[in-house]
């Protein structure tokens, strides 16, 4: 599955409940709002909106937009 | 109001979702892997708190012994609180829809031991079940749980689950603050049965276990169960009364002709009929639920009667399941008085016939043979007294809802709560009156005086007050003051004040109504 950055940004915003600006390189280190609560909100939103599900390993490893894009591409 | 989550799962997504619909709600979250010690040691006790205690058993799989102890701990916790405590329940091992078992938020269907323990909890008037088992059933466990997230972050829910739980809590909070419904008014054709009795004939309508009639059959059973919980059923139908009566008498349906306490079956507009039903039963329009298959009737009546609750029912089974889950049908507590309510109104109708026959009020009261029994600080009355303080609007000097626990505390600190039971030759009215007096060094104070409307109009309030006043006088504690808070609805109490100020030289103090659930 391929998904545009704009679509991802919309999902991130809804999950974080905050109008963040998403870059193709954004990660936990660059996004202050990406804490563990928002991380789980993000998983919940991604699964709901895209109809995908994540394994435990994926949930743990997902810490940046490039990784997310790669994970989604494989689904 | 502060809404507390006390949970063994992370509740932040649910809290955020809840805040979307209730932005003004202040929310606190407490996550504990083991809720038992957390609840035992709970210190905070703000008066306006509402607690949601949530242990997810599908996720946590605590052993049965833990569950029993958990319920006991919740019971003890709720008994210490003045506000509502909502307990999530997920241990439902039965797949029977609530509607068939007469389930109404105060009963459950699950393993016997767990059920007994839970029912012991529910004897507390401030403890309510939030039935998450039903949400899991509706959504499906596979769509409800995200165990990977759960095991990593203690948050085992999908988005639909988060939304469903938040939605349930929002409805529950709304219900706790709304006035309870008392009367269900029903249309007949295509609402209580399939078909039009005036056209299809008594034999042409369907309300049975066949495909055409089964939804109506289950709907009637659902309504029949509501009578047991204290709802009054009425009919409001554009029909010939003889046709409708024949339908009930000749067809074997769950509901009987006699189950309906007021029947308005004629060709007048439903708006007028609903108004006169409310008048006859001496309840406000906002105590009524009106159910019809005709959207035009529902829209017209709800536009003309603000406060009326209307529900649409067309005989579709999905509608039926949705409708029967409505919070409008839930009672906060179901007491002996509720189970007898239809009977009580029926005897009231007999009394009115006697009044018509005797014509004169004095002769009527004599003919009733009223007997009164006054109790003081009787622990077994407290639950009903608490219910009366919450429900009585018209003859209520100072409306404030008190929990059973608060009433107990009053007694412990020297208050006197006089309760009144009344019966006459037609039957028992039950516990219908309360006078609360607060101790004072001098100039004793009547904190409140209230009477259920079913006992009014028979000079019972005068006798009750006279008797309580003279008891207090004998004890050297004759009251000198009474608190009175005028509201839009307590005109009957206002009318009575003159008697108290003239005959008993009481002075009135203005009260204020604090915000409380």
Coordinates of C-alpha atoms in Angstrom, one line a residue:
Chain A
X1 CA 0.0 0.0 0.0
X2 CA 1.3 3.4 -0.9
X3 CA 0.1 6.5 0.8
X4 CA 0.8 10.1 0.3
X5 CA 2.5 12.3 2.9
X6 CA -0.6 14.5 3.0
X7 CA -2.7 11.5 3.9
X8 CA -0.2 10.5 6.6
X9 CA -0.1 14.0 8.0
X10 CA -3.9 13.9 8.3
X11 CA -3.7 10.6 10.2
X12 CA -0.9 11.9 12.4
X13 CA -2.8 15.1 13.2
X14 CA -5.9 13.2 14.2
X15 CA -3.9 10.7 16.3
X16 CA -1.9 13.4 18.1
X17 CA -4.8 15.8 18.3
X18 CA -2.4 18.5 17.2
X19 CA -1.7 20.3 13.9
X20 CA 1.8 18.9 13.4
X21 CA 3.7 19.4 10.1
X22 CA 4.9 16.0 8.8
X23 CA 8.0 15.8 6.7
X24 CA 9.2 12.7 4.8
X25 CA 12.0 12.4 7.3
X26 CA 9.9 13.0 10.5
X27 CA 10.7 10.7 13.4
X28 CA 10.2 10.3 17.1
X29 CA 13.3 12.4 17.5
X30 CA 12.1 15.3 15.4
X31 CA 8.4 15.3 16.5
X32 CA 8.1 16.3 20.1
X33 CA 4.4 15.2 20.2
X34 CA 5.4 11.6 19.3
X35 CA 5.3 10.2 22.8
X36 CA 4.1 6.7 23.8
X37 CA 0.5 7.7 24.3
X38 CA 0.4 9.4 20.9
X39 CA 2.2 6.4 19.5
X40 CA -0.5 4.1 20.5
X41 CA -3.1 6.6 19.2
X42 CA -1.3 6.6 15.9
X43 CA -1.4 2.8 15.6
X44 CA -5.1 2.8 16.4
X45 CA -5.8 5.5 13.8
X46 CA -3.6 3.8 11.1
X47 CA -5.3 0.5 11.7
X48 CA -8.8 2.0 11.6
X49 CA -8.3 4.3 8.6
X50 CA -6.2 2.0 6.4
X51 CA -7.6 -1.3 7.4
X52 CA -4.2 -2.8 8.2
X53 CA -2.9 -4.4 11.4
X54 CA 0.5 -4.2 12.9
X55 CA 2.5 -6.9 14.6
X56 CA 4.1 -6.4 18.0
X57 CA 7.5 -6.0 16.3
X58 CA 6.3 -3.4 13.9
X59 CA 4.6 -1.4 16.7
X60 CA 7.9 -1.4 18.6
X61 CA 10.1 -0.6 15.6
X62 CA 7.9 2.1 14.1
X63 CA 9.6 5.3 14.9
X64 CA 9.8 7.4 11.7
X65 CA 7.9 8.2 8.6
X66 CA 10.4 6.3 6.3
X67 CA 9.9 3.1 8.4
X68 CA 6.1 3.6 8.4
X69 CA 6.1 4.1 4.6
X70 CA 8.2 0.9 4.2
X71 CA 5.9 -1.1 6.5
X72 CA 2.8 0.1 4.6
X73 CA 4.4 -0.6 1.2
X74 CA 4.8 -4.3 2.3
X75 CA 1.1 -4.6 3.4
Chain B
X1 CA -17.7 17.5 37.7
X2 CA -14.6 15.4 37.5
X3 CA -14.7 12.1 35.7
X4 CA -12.2 9.5 37.0
X5 CA -11.0 6.5 35.0
X6 CA -9.6 3.9 37.4
X7 CA -8.5 1.2 35.1
X8 CA -6.1 -1.7 34.5
X9 CA -5.8 -0.7 30.9
X10 CA -4.5 2.7 29.6
X11 CA -7.6 4.8 29.0
X12 CA -6.1 7.9 27.4
X13 CA -7.6 7.2 23.9
X14 CA -11.1 6.7 25.5
X15 CA -10.7 9.8 27.6
X16 CA -9.7 11.9 24.5
X17 CA -12.7 10.5 22.6
X18 CA -15.0 11.4 25.5
X19 CA -13.6 14.9 25.6
X20 CA -14.5 15.4 22.0
X21 CA -18.2 15.1 22.8
X22 CA -18.0 16.6 26.3
X23 CA -15.2 19.3 26.1
X24 CA -16.2 20.8 29.4
X25 CA -15.7 17.6 31.3
X26 CA -12.7 17.4 33.5
X27 CA -11.1 14.0 33.2
X28 CA -8.5 12.3 35.5
X29 CA -7.0 8.9 34.7
X30 CA -5.4 6.4 37.0
X31 CA -3.8 3.3 35.6
X32 CA -3.1 0.4 38.0
X33 CA -2.2 -3.1 37.1
X34 CA -4.0 -4.4 40.1
X35 CA -7.1 -2.3 41.0
X36 CA -7.8 -3.9 44.3
X37 CA -5.1 -2.2 46.4
X38 CA -5.6 1.0 44.4
X39 CA -9.3 1.1 45.3
X40 CA -8.7 0.2 48.9
X41 CA -6.2 3.0 49.3
X42 CA -8.1 5.6 47.3
X43 CA -7.8 8.9 49.1
X44 CA -9.2 11.6 46.9
X45 CA -12.9 12.3 47.6
X46 CA -14.2 15.3 45.7
X47 CA -17.9 15.5 46.1
X48 CA -18.6 16.0 42.4
X49 CA -16.6 13.0 41.2
X50 CA -17.9 10.3 38.9
X51 CA -15.8 7.2 38.8
X52 CA -15.5 4.7 36.0
X53 CA -13.9 1.5 37.3
X54 CA -12.7 -0.7 34.5
X55 CA -11.0 -4.0 34.8
X56 CA -10.8 -5.6 31.4
X57 CA -11.3 -9.3 32.0
X58 CA -11.0 -10.4 28.4
X59 CA -7.6 -8.8 28.4
X60 CA -6.4 -9.3 31.9
X61 CA -7.9 -12.8 32.6
X62 CA -7.8 -12.4 36.4
X63 CA -8.6 -15.6 38.4
X64 CA -12.2 -16.0 39.7
X65 CA -11.0 -15.4 43.3
X66 CA -9.6 -12.1 42.2
X67 CA -12.8 -11.1 40.5
X68 CA -14.8 -11.9 43.7
X69 CA -12.5 -9.8 45.8
X70 CA -12.5 -7.1 43.1
X71 CA -16.3 -6.8 43.3
X72 CA -16.2 -6.7 47.1
X73 CA -13.6 -3.9 46.9
X74 CA -15.7 -2.0 44.4
X75 CA -18.7 -2.3 46.6
X76 CA -16.7 -0.9 49.6
X77 CA -15.3 1.8 47.4
X78 CA -18.7 2.9 46.1
X79 CA -20.2 2.9 49.6
X80 CA -17.6 5.5 50.5
X81 CA -18.6 7.8 47.6
X82 CA -21.4 10.2 47.4
X83 CA -21.4 10.4 43.6
X84 CA -22.0 7.7 41.0
X85 CA -19.6 4.9 40.4
X86 CA -19.7 3.1 37.1
X87 CA -18.4 -0.4 36.9
X88 CA -17.5 -2.0 33.6
X89 CA -18.7 -5.5 33.2
X90 CA -17.3 -7.9 30.7
X91 CA -17.9 -11.3 32.1
X92 CA -21.1 -12.1 30.3
X93 CA -21.2 -15.7 29.4
X94 CA -24.6 -15.6 28.0
X95 CA -25.5 -14.4 24.5
X96 CA -29.0 -13.6 25.3
X97 CA -29.9 -10.1 24.2
X98 CA -30.7 -7.8 27.1
X99 CA -34.2 -7.1 25.7
X100 CA -35.3 -10.7 26.2
X101 CA -34.2 -11.0 29.7
X102 CA -35.6 -7.8 31.0
X103 CA -32.2 -6.4 31.4
X104 CA -32.1 -2.7 32.4
X105 CA -28.7 -1.7 33.6
X106 CA -29.4 -3.0 37.1
X107 CA -29.4 -6.7 36.3
X108 CA -27.0 -8.9 34.5
X109 CA -26.9 -12.4 33.0
X110 CA -23.7 -14.3 33.8
X111 CA -22.2 -17.0 35.9
X112 CA -24.2 -17.4 39.1
X113 CA -21.4 -16.7 41.5
X114 CA -20.3 -13.6 39.7
X115 CA -23.9 -12.5 39.2
X116 CA -24.7 -12.8 42.9
X117 CA -21.6 -10.8 43.8
X118 CA -22.4 -8.2 41.2
X119 CA -26.0 -7.9 42.4
X120 CA -24.8 -7.4 45.9
X121 CA -22.8 -4.5 44.5
X122 CA -25.8 -3.1 42.7
X123 CA -27.8 -2.9 45.9
X124 CA -25.9 0.3 46.3
X125 CA -27.9 3.1 44.8
X126 CA -24.9 4.9 43.4
X127 CA -23.3 2.0 41.6
X128 CA -24.1 1.3 37.9
X129 CA -23.0 -1.2 35.4
X130 CA -21.5 -0.1 32.1
X131 CA -22.0 -3.3 30.1
X132 CA -18.9 -3.5 28.0
X133 CA -19.7 -7.2 27.3
X134 CA -22.5 -6.0 25.1
X135 CA -20.3 -3.6 23.2
X136 CA -17.8 -6.5 22.6
X137 CA -20.8 -8.6 21.3
X138 CA -22.0 -5.9 19.0
X139 CA -18.6 -5.1 17.5
X140 CA -17.2 -8.6 17.7
X141 CA -14.1 -9.5 19.9
X142 CA -11.8 -9.6 16.8
X143 CA -12.7 -6.1 15.8
X144 CA -12.7 -4.8 19.4
X145 CA -9.3 -5.9 20.7
X146 CA -5.8 -5.1 19.5
X147 CA -3.8 -7.4 21.7
X148 CA -0.4 -6.4 20.3
X149 CA -1.0 -2.8 21.4
X150 CA -2.4 -4.1 24.7
X151 CA 0.6 -6.2 25.5
X152 CA 3.0 -3.4 24.6
X153 CA 1.1 -0.4 26.0
X154 CA -1.7 -1.8 28.1
X155 CA -4.2 -0.3 25.7
X156 CA -5.9 -3.3 24.0
X157 CA -8.6 -1.5 21.9
X158 CA -9.2 -0.7 18.3
X159 CA -10.6 2.6 17.2
X160 CA -14.2 1.2 17.0
X161 CA -13.8 -0.1 20.5
X162 CA -12.5 3.2 21.8
X163 CA -15.4 5.0 20.2
X164 CA -18.0 2.6 21.5
X165 CA -16.7 2.8 25.1
X166 CA -16.5 6.5 25.0
X167 CA -20.0 6.7 23.5
X168 CA -21.4 4.4 26.2
X169 CA -19.8 6.6 28.9
X170 CA -21.2 9.7 27.4
X171 CA -24.7 8.3 27.3
X172 CA -24.4 7.1 30.8
X173 CA -23.3 10.5 32.0
X174 CA -26.2 12.1 30.2
X175 CA -28.6 9.6 31.7
X176 CA -27.3 10.2 35.2
X177 CA -28.2 13.9 34.8
X178 CA -31.4 13.6 32.9
X179 CA -34.8 13.2 34.5
X180 CA -36.0 9.6 34.6
X181 CA -38.8 8.6 32.2
X182 CA -41.9 7.2 33.8
X183 CA -44.5 6.6 31.0
X184 CA -44.3 4.8 27.7
X185 CA -47.0 5.9 25.3
X186 CA -47.5 3.6 22.3
X187 CA -49.2 3.8 19.0
X188 CA -50.9 0.5 18.0
X189 CA -51.0 -0.3 14.2
X190 CA -47.6 -1.2 12.9
X191 CA -46.1 -0.4 16.3
X192 CA -47.5 -3.0 18.6
X193 CA -48.4 -5.3 15.8
X194 CA -48.0 -5.6 12.1
X195 CA -51.0 -4.4 10.1
X196 CA -53.9 -2.0 10.6
X197 CA -56.6 -3.5 12.8
X198 CA -59.4 -1.3 11.5
X199 CA -58.7 -2.5 7.9
X200 CA -57.1 -5.9 8.2
X201 CA -59.3 -7.0 11.1
X202 CA -58.4 -8.6 14.4
X203 CA -57.3 -11.8 12.6
X204 CA -55.3 -9.9 10.0
X205 CA -52.8 -8.3 12.3
X206 CA -49.5 -10.1 13.3
X207 CA -47.8 -10.3 16.7
X208 CA -46.5 -13.8 17.1
X209 CA -43.5 -16.0 16.5
X210 CA -43.9 -16.0 12.7
X211 CA -41.7 -13.9 10.5
X212 CA -44.2 -11.1 10.1
X213 CA -45.1 -10.7 13.8
X214 CA -41.9 -11.7 15.6
X215 CA -40.4 -8.3 16.1
X216 CA -43.7 -7.0 17.4
X217 CA -44.0 -10.0 19.7
X218 CA -40.5 -9.4 21.2
X219 CA -41.2 -5.7 21.4
X220 CA -44.4 -6.3 23.4
X221 CA -42.5 -8.7 25.7
X222 CA -39.9 -6.0 26.2
X223 CA -42.6 -3.5 27.1
X224 CA -44.2 -6.0 29.5
X225 CA -41.0 -6.3 31.3
X226 CA -40.8 -2.5 31.7
X227 CA -44.1 -2.6 33.7
X228 CA -42.2 -4.7 36.3
X229 CA -39.6 -1.9 36.5
X230 CA -42.2 0.8 37.2
X231 CA -43.0 2.2 33.8
X232 CA -46.6 3.0 33.1
X233 CA -47.9 2.0 29.6
X234 CA -50.4 4.1 27.7
X235 CA -52.0 3.9 24.3
X236 CA -52.3 6.8 21.9
X237 CA -53.7 5.6 18.6
X238 CA -55.9 6.9 15.8
X239 CA -58.4 4.1 15.8
X240 CA -61.8 2.9 16.9
X241 CA -61.4 1.9 20.5
X242 CA -63.6 -1.2 20.1
X243 CA -61.2 -2.5 17.3
X244 CA -58.1 -2.1 19.5
X245 CA -59.8 -3.6 22.5
X246 CA -60.9 -6.6 20.4
X247 CA -57.3 -7.0 19.1
X248 CA -56.0 -7.3 22.7
X249 CA -58.8 -9.5 23.9
X250 CA -59.0 -11.9 21.0
X251 CA -55.3 -12.2 20.0
X252 CA -52.9 -13.8 22.5
X253 CA -50.2 -11.2 22.7
X254 CA -47.7 -10.5 25.5
X255 CA -49.5 -7.3 26.4
X256 CA -53.1 -7.3 27.7
X257 CA -55.7 -4.5 27.4
X258 CA -55.5 -4.0 31.2
X259 CA -51.7 -3.4 31.0
X260 CA -52.4 0.1 29.7
X261 CA -53.2 2.6 32.4
X262 CA -54.5 5.4 30.1
X263 CA -55.9 4.8 26.6
X264 CA -56.5 7.5 24.2
X265 CA -57.9 5.8 21.2
X266 CA -59.8 8.2 19.0
X267 CA -59.2 10.4 15.9
X268 CA -58.0 13.5 17.7
X269 CA -54.4 14.8 17.1
X270 CA -51.8 13.0 19.2
X271 CA -50.3 16.2 20.5
X272 CA -53.5 16.9 22.6
X273 CA -53.8 13.2 23.6
X274 CA -50.2 13.2 24.9
X275 CA -50.8 16.3 26.9
X276 CA -53.9 14.9 28.5
X277 CA -52.1 11.6 29.3
X278 CA -49.5 13.6 31.1
X279 CA -52.2 15.6 33.0
X280 CA -54.1 12.5 34.0
X281 CA -51.0 10.8 35.3
X282 CA -49.8 14.0 36.9
X283 CA -46.4 13.9 35.3
X284 CA -44.4 16.3 33.2
X285 CA -44.1 15.9 29.4
X286 CA -40.5 15.1 29.9
X287 CA -41.4 11.9 31.8
X288 CA -43.0 10.5 28.6
X289 CA -41.5 8.3 25.9
X290 CA -43.7 8.3 22.8
X291 CA -43.2 5.4 20.3
X292 CA -44.8 5.4 16.9
X293 CA -44.0 4.0 13.4
X294 CA -45.2 7.2 11.8
X295 CA -42.4 9.8 11.5
X296 CA -44.9 12.6 10.9
X297 CA -46.6 12.0 14.3
X298 CA -43.2 11.9 16.0
X299 CA -42.0 15.1 14.4
X300 CA -45.3 16.9 15.0
X301 CA -45.6 15.9 18.6
X302 CA -42.0 16.6 19.5
X303 CA -42.2 20.0 17.8
X304 CA -45.3 21.0 19.8
X305 CA -44.3 19.4 23.1
X306 CA -40.8 20.4 24.1
X307 CA -39.2 17.8 26.4
X308 CA -41.1 14.9 24.9
X309 CA -38.9 11.9 24.0
X310 CA -39.9 10.2 20.8
X311 CA -38.7 6.9 19.4
X312 CA -39.3 5.5 16.0
X313 CA -40.2 1.9 15.7
X314 CA -41.1 0.3 12.4
X315 CA -40.9 -3.4 13.2
X316 CA -37.4 -3.8 11.8
X317 CA -35.4 -6.1 14.1
X318 CA -32.3 -3.9 14.0
X319 CA -34.5 -1.0 15.1
X320 CA -35.8 -3.1 17.9
X321 CA -32.4 -4.0 19.2
X322 CA -31.3 -0.4 19.0
X323 CA -34.4 0.9 20.7
X324 CA -34.3 -1.6 23.5
X325 CA -30.8 -0.5 24.3
X326 CA -31.9 3.1 24.7
X327 CA -30.9 4.7 28.0
X328 CA -34.4 6.1 28.2
X329 CA -35.7 2.8 29.4
X330 CA -33.1 2.5 32.2
X331 CA -34.1 3.0 35.8
X332 CA -31.6 4.1 38.3
X333 CA -33.0 1.8 40.9
X334 CA -35.9 -0.6 40.9
X335 CA -37.7 -0.7 44.2
X336 CA -40.8 -2.4 45.5
X337 CA -42.7 0.8 44.9
X338 CA -41.7 0.6 41.2
X339 CA -42.9 -2.9 40.7
X340 CA -46.3 -1.9 42.0
X341 CA -46.6 1.3 40.1
X342 CA -49.2 0.2 37.5
X343 CA -51.2 -1.3 40.3
X344 CA -50.9 2.0 42.3
X345 CA -52.2 4.1 39.4
X346 CA -55.0 1.7 38.8
X347 CA -56.2 2.0 42.4
X348 CA -55.8 5.8 42.0
X349 CA -58.3 5.6 39.1
X350 CA -60.7 3.7 41.5
X351 CA -60.3 6.5 44.0
X352 CA -61.1 9.1 41.4
X353 CA -64.3 7.3 40.6
X354 CA -65.2 7.3 44.3
X355 CA -64.5 11.1 44.3
X356 CA -66.9 11.5 41.4
X357 CA -69.5 9.5 43.2
X358 CA -69.2 11.2 46.6
X359 CA -68.8 14.6 45.0
X360 CA -67.7 16.3 48.2
X361 CA -64.0 16.4 49.2
X362 CA -64.6 15.9 52.9
X363 CA -66.9 13.0 52.4
X364 CA -64.5 11.5 49.9
X365 CA -61.6 11.6 52.3
X366 CA -63.7 10.0 55.0
X367 CA -64.8 7.3 52.6
X368 CA -61.2 6.5 51.7
X369 CA -60.4 5.3 55.2
X370 CA -56.8 6.7 55.0
X371 CA -54.3 5.1 57.4
X372 CA -50.9 6.7 58.0
X373 CA -47.8 5.2 59.6
X374 CA -44.9 7.5 60.5
X375 CA -41.4 6.1 60.9
X376 CA -38.4 7.9 62.3
X377 CA -34.8 7.2 61.1
X378 CA -35.7 3.8 59.9
X379 CA -32.7 2.3 58.0
X380 CA -34.9 0.2 55.8
X381 CA -36.6 3.3 54.4
X382 CA -33.4 5.0 53.3
X383 CA -33.2 3.7 49.8
X384 CA -36.7 4.7 49.0
X385 CA -36.2 8.1 50.8
X386 CA -33.1 8.7 48.7
X387 CA -35.2 7.9 45.6
X388 CA -37.9 10.3 46.7
X389 CA -35.4 13.2 47.2
X390 CA -34.3 12.7 43.7
X391 CA -37.6 12.3 42.0
X392 CA -40.1 14.5 43.8
X393 CA -40.6 17.8 42.1
X394 CA -44.0 19.3 42.8
X395 CA -44.5 19.0 46.6
X396 CA -40.8 19.5 47.5
X397 CA -39.8 22.4 49.6
X398 CA -36.1 22.2 48.9
X399 CA -35.2 19.9 46.1
X400 CA -31.9 18.2 46.8
X401 CA -31.1 14.6 45.9
X402 CA -29.4 12.7 48.8
X403 CA -27.7 9.3 48.5
X404 CA -28.5 6.6 51.0
X405 CA -25.0 7.2 52.5
X406 CA -25.7 10.9 53.0
X407 CA -29.0 10.1 54.7
X408 CA -27.2 7.7 57.0
X409 CA -24.6 10.4 57.8
X410 CA -27.5 12.8 58.7
X411 CA -29.0 10.3 61.1
X412 CA -25.6 9.7 62.7
X413 CA -25.2 13.5 63.2
X414 CA -28.6 13.8 64.9
X415 CA -31.0 14.6 62.1
X416 CA -34.5 13.2 62.3
X417 CA -35.9 11.8 59.1
X418 CA -39.7 11.2 59.4
X419 CA -41.0 8.9 56.7
X420 CA -44.7 8.4 55.9
X421 CA -46.5 5.3 54.7
X422 CA -50.1 5.6 53.6
X423 CA -52.8 3.1 52.8
X424 CA -56.5 3.3 52.3
X425 CA -59.3 0.9 51.5
X426 CA -58.2 0.7 47.8
X427 CA -54.7 -0.2 48.5
X428 CA -51.2 0.7 49.7
X429 CA -49.6 4.0 48.5
X430 CA -46.2 2.9 49.9
X431 CA -43.7 5.2 51.3
X432 CA -44.8 8.7 50.1
X433 CA -43.6 11.4 52.4
X434 CA -40.5 12.7 54.1
X435 CA -39.8 15.5 56.6
X436 CA -36.2 16.1 57.5
X437 CA -35.3 18.1 60.6
X438 CA -31.8 19.3 61.4
X439 CA -30.8 19.6 65.1
X440 CA -30.0 23.1 66.4
X441 CA -29.4 24.7 69.8
X442 CA -32.6 26.6 69.4
X443 CA -35.0 27.4 66.6
X444 CA -35.0 23.9 65.1
X445 CA -35.0 23.8 61.4
X446 CA -37.0 21.8 58.9
X447 CA -34.5 21.1 56.1
X448 CA -37.1 19.6 53.8
X449 CA -40.7 18.4 53.4
X450 CA -41.7 16.4 50.5
X451 CA -44.6 14.3 49.4
X452 CA -45.0 12.0 46.3
X453 CA -47.7 13.4 44.1
X454 CA -49.7 10.3 44.3
X455 CA -50.5 11.1 48.0
X456 CA -51.5 14.7 47.3
X457 CA -55.0 16.1 47.3
X458 CA -56.2 14.1 50.2
X459 CA -55.1 16.4 53.1
X460 CA -52.5 13.8 54.0
X461 CA -49.7 16.4 53.9
X462 CA -51.6 18.4 56.6
X463 CA -52.0 15.4 58.9
X464 CA -48.5 14.2 58.4
X465 CA -47.1 17.6 59.2
X466 CA -49.3 18.0 62.3
X467 CA -48.3 14.7 63.6
X468 CA -44.5 15.3 63.1
X469 CA -44.8 18.8 64.6
X470 CA -46.5 17.5 67.7
X471 CA -44.0 14.7 68.1
X472 CA -41.2 17.3 67.9
X473 CA -43.0 19.6 70.3
X474 CA -43.3 16.8 72.9
X475 CA -39.6 16.3 72.7
X476 CA -39.0 20.1 73.1
X477 CA -37.7 20.4 69.6
X478 CA -40.6 22.3 67.9
X479 CA -39.2 23.6 64.7
X480 CA -39.3 27.4 64.0
X481 CA -38.0 27.6 60.5
X482 CA -38.4 25.8 57.2
X483 CA -36.2 26.0 54.2
X484 CA -38.0 26.8 51.0
X485 CA -36.5 27.0 47.5
X486 CA -39.0 28.0 44.8
X487 CA -38.6 26.2 41.5
X488 CA -40.6 26.2 38.3
X489 CA -42.3 23.1 39.4
X490 CA -42.9 23.2 43.1
X491 CA -46.1 25.3 43.1
X492 CA -48.0 22.7 45.2
X493 CA -45.4 23.2 48.0
X494 CA -45.6 26.9 47.6
X495 CA -49.4 26.8 48.2
X496 CA -48.9 24.8 51.4
X497 CA -46.5 27.4 52.9
X498 CA -49.3 29.6 54.1
X499 CA -50.6 26.9 56.3
X500 CA -47.2 26.4 57.8
X501 CA -46.6 30.1 58.4
X502 CA -50.1 30.8 59.7
X503 CA -50.9 27.6 61.7
X504 CA -47.4 26.8 63.0
X505 CA -45.8 30.2 63.0
X506 CA -42.9 28.9 61.0
X507 CA -40.7 31.3 59.2
X508 CA -39.2 30.3 55.8
X509 CA -35.6 30.6 54.8
X510 CA -34.6 30.7 51.2
X511 CA -32.5 27.7 50.2
X512 CA -30.3 27.4 47.2
X513 CA -29.9 24.4 45.0
X514 CA -26.3 23.2 44.7
X515 CA -25.3 21.6 41.4
X516 CA -25.3 17.9 42.0
X517 CA -25.9 14.7 40.1

